[in-house]
C-alpha positions as MATLAB code, in Angstrom:
seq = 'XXXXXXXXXXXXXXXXXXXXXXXXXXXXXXXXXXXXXXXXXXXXXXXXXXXXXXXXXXXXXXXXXXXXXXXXXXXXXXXXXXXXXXXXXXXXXXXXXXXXXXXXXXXXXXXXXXXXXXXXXXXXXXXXXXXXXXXXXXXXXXXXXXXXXXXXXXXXXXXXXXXXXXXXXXXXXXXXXXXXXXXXXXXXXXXXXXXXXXXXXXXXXXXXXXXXXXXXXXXXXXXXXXXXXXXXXXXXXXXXXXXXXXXXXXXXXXXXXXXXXXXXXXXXXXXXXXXXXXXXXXXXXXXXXXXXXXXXXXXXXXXXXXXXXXXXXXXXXXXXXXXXXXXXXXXXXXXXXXXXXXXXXXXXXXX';
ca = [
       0.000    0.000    0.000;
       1.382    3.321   -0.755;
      -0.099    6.261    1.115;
       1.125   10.278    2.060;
      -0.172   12.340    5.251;
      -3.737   13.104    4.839;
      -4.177   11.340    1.416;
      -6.094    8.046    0.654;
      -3.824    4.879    0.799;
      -3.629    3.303   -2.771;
      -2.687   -0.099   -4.148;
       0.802   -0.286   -4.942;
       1.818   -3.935   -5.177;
       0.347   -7.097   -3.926;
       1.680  -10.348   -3.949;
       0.388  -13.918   -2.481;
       2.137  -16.806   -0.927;
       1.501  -20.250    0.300;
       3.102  -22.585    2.834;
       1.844  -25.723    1.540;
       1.865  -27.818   -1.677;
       4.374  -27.390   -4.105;
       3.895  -23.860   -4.483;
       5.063  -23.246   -0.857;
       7.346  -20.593   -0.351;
       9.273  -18.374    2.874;
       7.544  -14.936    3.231;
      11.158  -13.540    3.606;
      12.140  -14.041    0.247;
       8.614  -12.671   -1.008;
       9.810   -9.329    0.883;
      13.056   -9.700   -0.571;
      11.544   -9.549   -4.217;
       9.170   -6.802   -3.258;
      12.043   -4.277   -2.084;
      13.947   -4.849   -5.124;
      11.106   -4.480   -7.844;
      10.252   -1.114   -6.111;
      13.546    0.291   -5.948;
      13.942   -0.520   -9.403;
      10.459    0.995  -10.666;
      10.702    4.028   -8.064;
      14.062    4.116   -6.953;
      14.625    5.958   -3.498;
      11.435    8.331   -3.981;
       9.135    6.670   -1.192;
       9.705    5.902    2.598;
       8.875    2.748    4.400;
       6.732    2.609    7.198;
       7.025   -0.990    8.738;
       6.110   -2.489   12.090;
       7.551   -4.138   14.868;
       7.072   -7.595   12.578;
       9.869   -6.549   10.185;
      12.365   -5.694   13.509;
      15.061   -7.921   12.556;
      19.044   -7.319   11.055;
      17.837   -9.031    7.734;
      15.400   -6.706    7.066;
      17.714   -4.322    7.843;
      20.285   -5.752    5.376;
      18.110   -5.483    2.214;
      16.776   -2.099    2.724;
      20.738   -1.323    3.127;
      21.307   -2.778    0.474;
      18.968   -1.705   -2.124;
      19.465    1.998   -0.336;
      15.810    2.483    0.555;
      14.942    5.030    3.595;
      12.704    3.490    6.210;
      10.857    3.746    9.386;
      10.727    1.089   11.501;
       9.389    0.325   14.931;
      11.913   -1.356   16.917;
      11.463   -3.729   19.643;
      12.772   -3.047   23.149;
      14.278   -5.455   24.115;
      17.043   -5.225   20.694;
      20.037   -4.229   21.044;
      21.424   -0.727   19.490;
      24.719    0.939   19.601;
      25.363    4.349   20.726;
      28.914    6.249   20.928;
      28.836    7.407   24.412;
      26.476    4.744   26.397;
      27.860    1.651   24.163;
      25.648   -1.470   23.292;
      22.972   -1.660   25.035;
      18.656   -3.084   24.753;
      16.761   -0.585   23.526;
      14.190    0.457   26.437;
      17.947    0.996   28.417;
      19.206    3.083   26.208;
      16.274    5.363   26.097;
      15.965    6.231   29.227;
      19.416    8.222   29.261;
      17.487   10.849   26.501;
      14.716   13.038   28.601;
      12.184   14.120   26.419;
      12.315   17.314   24.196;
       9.328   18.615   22.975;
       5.739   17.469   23.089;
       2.275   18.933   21.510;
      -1.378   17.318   21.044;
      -1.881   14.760   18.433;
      -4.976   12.582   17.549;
      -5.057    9.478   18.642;
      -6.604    7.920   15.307;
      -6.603    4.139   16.875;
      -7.914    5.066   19.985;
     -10.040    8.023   18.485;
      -8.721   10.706   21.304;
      -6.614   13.691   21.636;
      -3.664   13.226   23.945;
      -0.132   14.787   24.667;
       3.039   12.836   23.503;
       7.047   14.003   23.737;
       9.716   12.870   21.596;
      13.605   12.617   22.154;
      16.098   11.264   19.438;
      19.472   10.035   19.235;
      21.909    9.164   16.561;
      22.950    5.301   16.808;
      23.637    1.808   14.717;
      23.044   -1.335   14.635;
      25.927   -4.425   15.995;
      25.505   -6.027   12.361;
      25.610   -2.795   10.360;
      27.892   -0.611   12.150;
      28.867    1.252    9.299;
      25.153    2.429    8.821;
      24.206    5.659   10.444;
      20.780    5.319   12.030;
      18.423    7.613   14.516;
      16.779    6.624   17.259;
      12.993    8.287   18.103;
      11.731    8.067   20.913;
       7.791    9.002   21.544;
       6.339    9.019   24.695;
       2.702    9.032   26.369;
       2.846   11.976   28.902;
       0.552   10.462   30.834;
       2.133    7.110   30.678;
      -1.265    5.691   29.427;
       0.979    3.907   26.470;
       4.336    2.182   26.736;
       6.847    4.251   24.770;
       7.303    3.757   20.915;
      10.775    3.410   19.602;
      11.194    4.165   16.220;
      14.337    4.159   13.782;
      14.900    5.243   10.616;
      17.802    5.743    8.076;
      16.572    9.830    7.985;
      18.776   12.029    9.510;
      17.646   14.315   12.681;
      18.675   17.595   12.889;
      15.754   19.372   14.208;
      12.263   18.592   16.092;
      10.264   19.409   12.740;
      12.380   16.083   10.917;
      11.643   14.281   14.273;
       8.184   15.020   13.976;
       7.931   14.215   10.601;
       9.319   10.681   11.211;
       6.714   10.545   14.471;
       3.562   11.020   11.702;
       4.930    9.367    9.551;
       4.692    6.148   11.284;
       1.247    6.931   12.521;
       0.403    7.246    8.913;
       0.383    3.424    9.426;
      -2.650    2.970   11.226;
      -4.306    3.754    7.631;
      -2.827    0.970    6.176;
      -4.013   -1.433    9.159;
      -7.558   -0.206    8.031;
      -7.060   -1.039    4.586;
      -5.902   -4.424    5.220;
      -8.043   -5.113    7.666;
     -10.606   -4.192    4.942;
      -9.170   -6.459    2.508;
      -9.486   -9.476    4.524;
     -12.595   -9.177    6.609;
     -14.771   -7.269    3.817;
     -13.437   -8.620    0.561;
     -12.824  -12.269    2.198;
      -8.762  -11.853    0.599;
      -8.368  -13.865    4.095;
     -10.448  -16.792    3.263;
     -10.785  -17.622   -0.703;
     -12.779  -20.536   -1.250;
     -10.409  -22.409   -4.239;
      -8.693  -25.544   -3.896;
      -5.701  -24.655   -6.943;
      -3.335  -21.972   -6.398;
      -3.826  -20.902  -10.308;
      -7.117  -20.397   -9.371;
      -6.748  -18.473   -6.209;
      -4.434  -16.152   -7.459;
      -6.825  -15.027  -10.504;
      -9.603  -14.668   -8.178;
      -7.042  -12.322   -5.750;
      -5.836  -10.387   -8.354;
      -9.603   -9.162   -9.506;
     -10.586   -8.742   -6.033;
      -7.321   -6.371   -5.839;
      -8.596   -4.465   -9.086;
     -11.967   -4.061   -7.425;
     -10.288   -2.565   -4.143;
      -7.657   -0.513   -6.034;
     -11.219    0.716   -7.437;
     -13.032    1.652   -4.376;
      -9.984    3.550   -3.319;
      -9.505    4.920   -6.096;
     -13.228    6.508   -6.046;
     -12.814    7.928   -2.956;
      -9.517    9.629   -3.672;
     -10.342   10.942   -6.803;
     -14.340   11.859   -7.186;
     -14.992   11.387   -3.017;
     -18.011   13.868   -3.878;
     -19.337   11.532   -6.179;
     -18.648    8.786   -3.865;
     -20.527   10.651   -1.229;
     -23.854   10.979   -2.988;
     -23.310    7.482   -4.099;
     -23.074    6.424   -0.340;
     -25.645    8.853    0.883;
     -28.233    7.093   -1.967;
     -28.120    3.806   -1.217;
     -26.088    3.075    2.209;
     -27.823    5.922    4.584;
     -26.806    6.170    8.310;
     -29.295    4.167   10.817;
     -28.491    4.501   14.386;
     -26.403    6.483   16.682;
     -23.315    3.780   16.708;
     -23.725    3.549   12.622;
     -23.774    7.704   12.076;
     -20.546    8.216   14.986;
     -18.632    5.544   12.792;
     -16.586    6.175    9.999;
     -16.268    3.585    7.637;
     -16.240    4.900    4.341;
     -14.717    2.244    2.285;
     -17.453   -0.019    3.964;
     -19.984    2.024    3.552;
     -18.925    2.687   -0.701;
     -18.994   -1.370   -1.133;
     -22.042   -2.016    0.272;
     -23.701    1.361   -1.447;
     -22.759    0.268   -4.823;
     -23.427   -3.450   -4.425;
     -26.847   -2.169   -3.365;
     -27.140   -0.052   -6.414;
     -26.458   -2.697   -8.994;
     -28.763   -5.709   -6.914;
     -31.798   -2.812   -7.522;
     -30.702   -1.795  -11.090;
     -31.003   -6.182  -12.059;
     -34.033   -5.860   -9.798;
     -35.765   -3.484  -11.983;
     -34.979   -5.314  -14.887;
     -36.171   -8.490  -14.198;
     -38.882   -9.414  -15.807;
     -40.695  -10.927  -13.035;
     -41.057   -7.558  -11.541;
     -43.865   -6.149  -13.358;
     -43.647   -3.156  -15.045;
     -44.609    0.341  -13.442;
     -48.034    0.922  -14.827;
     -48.868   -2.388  -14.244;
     -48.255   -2.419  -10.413;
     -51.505   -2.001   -8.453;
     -52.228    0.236   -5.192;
     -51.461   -1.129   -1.871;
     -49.520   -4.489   -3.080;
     -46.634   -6.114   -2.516;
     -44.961   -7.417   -5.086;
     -41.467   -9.345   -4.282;
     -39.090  -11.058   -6.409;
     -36.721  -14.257   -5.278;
     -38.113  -17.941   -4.639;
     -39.050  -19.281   -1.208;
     -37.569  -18.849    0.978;
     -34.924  -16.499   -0.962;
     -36.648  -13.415   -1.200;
     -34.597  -10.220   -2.929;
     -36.282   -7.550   -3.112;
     -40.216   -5.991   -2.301;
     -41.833   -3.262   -4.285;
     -44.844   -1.179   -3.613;
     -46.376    2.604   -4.104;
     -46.124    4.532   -1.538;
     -49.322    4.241    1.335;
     -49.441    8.340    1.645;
     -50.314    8.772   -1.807;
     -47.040   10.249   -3.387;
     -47.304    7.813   -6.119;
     -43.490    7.185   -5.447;
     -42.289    3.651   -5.560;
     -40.661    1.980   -2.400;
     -37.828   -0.546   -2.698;
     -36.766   -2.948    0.139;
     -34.066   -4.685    0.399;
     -34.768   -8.485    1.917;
     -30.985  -10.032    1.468;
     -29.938   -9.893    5.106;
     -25.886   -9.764    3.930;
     -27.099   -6.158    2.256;
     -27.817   -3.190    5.026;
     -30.479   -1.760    5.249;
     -32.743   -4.635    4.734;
     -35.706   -5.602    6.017;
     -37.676   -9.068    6.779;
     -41.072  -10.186    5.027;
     -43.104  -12.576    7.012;
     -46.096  -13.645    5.561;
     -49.489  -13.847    6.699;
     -51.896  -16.135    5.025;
     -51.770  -15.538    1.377;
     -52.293  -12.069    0.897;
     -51.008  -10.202    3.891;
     -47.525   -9.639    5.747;
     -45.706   -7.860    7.982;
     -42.392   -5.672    7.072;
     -40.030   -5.310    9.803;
     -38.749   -2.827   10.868;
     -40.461   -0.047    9.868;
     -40.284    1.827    6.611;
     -38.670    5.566    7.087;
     -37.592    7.455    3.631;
     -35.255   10.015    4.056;
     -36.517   11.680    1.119;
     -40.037   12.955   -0.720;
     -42.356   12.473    1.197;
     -40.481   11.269    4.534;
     -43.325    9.049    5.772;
     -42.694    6.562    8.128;
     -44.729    3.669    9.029;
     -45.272   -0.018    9.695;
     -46.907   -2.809    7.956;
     -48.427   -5.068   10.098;
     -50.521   -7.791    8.518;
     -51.262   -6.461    5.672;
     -52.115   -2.899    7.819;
     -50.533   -0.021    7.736;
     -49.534    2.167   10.885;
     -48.384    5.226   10.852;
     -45.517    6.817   12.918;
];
């Protein structure tokens, strides 16, 4: 994922590997290929923001190597070199460098506002001596969060690089979101393929499809607003204090094609032909997709529910005899006439 402060992340590269069958393969050398296809495509143009995962010398070794600038969250309890205090764990060797500056920052992963200070120090590594590195150090003033060591191949000269380094690592929580989203809402986590030929193709279009969504929102996000306004409205106070965009976008336009086939299928019947105060649904028992009716106020406006519980909003038909049934919940349009009511055997009830 590639990504800059206050932009949308975007899709940069993605690649897939297996531990089993004869396609099996160590993630290392996946990470290996990775750095050097992007230092030969972008050369030394982009920084890497990587996590306490990647905390290792061989990691270390390749960005070296291939000359790549970095920021990367170091562990504790690893040793670092220093030419006054000498070799010594991490968490040790911070506490010898008292804190320099602080100010307010959002907390983006746990959504508050709190004060943090930051110290740094030049130092290197006992495998890559030769390598200058600096050592950030960013601290919770309230001691609320253990303190975050970060270090990077950038050079420190004054608190407005050190800061820079600071956000740039939170920058990262961004890209947790977007692979979070990639595995829980576009099921990259779980694809349901026995051959690896075959997972890879279906990957690699569900990869387009995300590069899309992102791509939406970074380029025509007003357009992608009315889109997700239209056909994925707020409902509840949790839902509306959320913010969930890319979520929100999926489901919006998944929405809008189900009721664009909807309308064209010809076992809905056509507009003219639809009768006051009926129901008419479309699926097969018990898969129901979609109901359509006019409007009870007398707006003449026709009302489409969603009934696939995956899709939300949605609502659940049960029927009552053969020619009533009950919608639930109740029916609220956010637009024309704004009527809101129940339908209750048949019956409707107004709110």
């Amino acid at each position: 994922m590639l990504s800059a402060l206050g932009s949308t992340p975007s899709v940069c590269q993605m690649n897939w590997w297996t531990t089993r069958g004869k396609f099996k393969e160590v993630g290392t050398n996946l990470s290996y290929r990775m750095l050097k296809k992007i230092s030969l495509e972008l050369g030394r143009t982009t920084l890497y923001i990587l996590d306490r995962g990647y905390a290792n010398s061989q990691m270390l070794e390749w960005l070296f190597k291939f000359q790549q600038d970095f920021v990367l969250r170091w562990k504790k309890n690893h040793l670092l070199v220093h030419h006054l205090k000498g070799e010594k764990k991490t968490h040790l060797l911070a506490r010898s460098f008292r804190p320099q500056y602080s100010r307010l920052v959002q907390d983006k992963e746990r959504r508050k506002i709190k004060r943090i200070s930051i110290a740094w120090a030049s130092v290197q590594h006992p495998d890559h001596l030769q390598q200058n590195l600096t050592l950030v150090i960013v601290r919770d003033k309230k001691n609320f969060n253990s303190p975050m060591y970060l270090i990077s191949s950038l050079p420190v000269q004054k608190q407005a690089q050190a800061w820079e380094i600071c956000f740039s690592y939170f920058q990262r929580w961004d890209i947790e979101q977007a692979f979070r989203f990639g595995k829980s809402e576009l099921a990259m986590e779980s694809p349901r393929l026995w051959f690896w030929e075959n997972r890879l193709k279906l990957l690699a279009i569900v990869a387009l499809v995300y590069d899309f969504l992102l791509h939406l929102i970074r380029n025509w996000k007003a357009a992608a607003m009315i889109i997700i306004e239209r056909w994925c409205h707020r409902t509840g106070e949790r839902y509306r204090n959320a913010s969930i965009p890319l979520y929100r976008l999926r489901l919006a336009i998944s929405i809008c094609l189900l009721f664009c086939l909807i309308r064209d299928d010809s076992c809905l019947p056509e507009e003219q032909h639809i009768r006051k105060y009926t129901v008419y649904w479309v699926g097969e028992q018990p898969h129901q997709w979609c109901a359509v009716f006019y409007c009870p106020c007398g707006c003449k406006e026709l009302i489409y529910l969603n009934l696939l519980p995956t899709a939300k909003p949605c609502w659940s038909l049960t029927p009552k005899g053969k020619k009533h049934g009950t919608f639930s919940p109740s029916v609220h349009r956010i637009k024309g006439c704004k009527s809101r009511f129940f339908v209750i055997e048949g019956r409707t009830r107004w709110v």
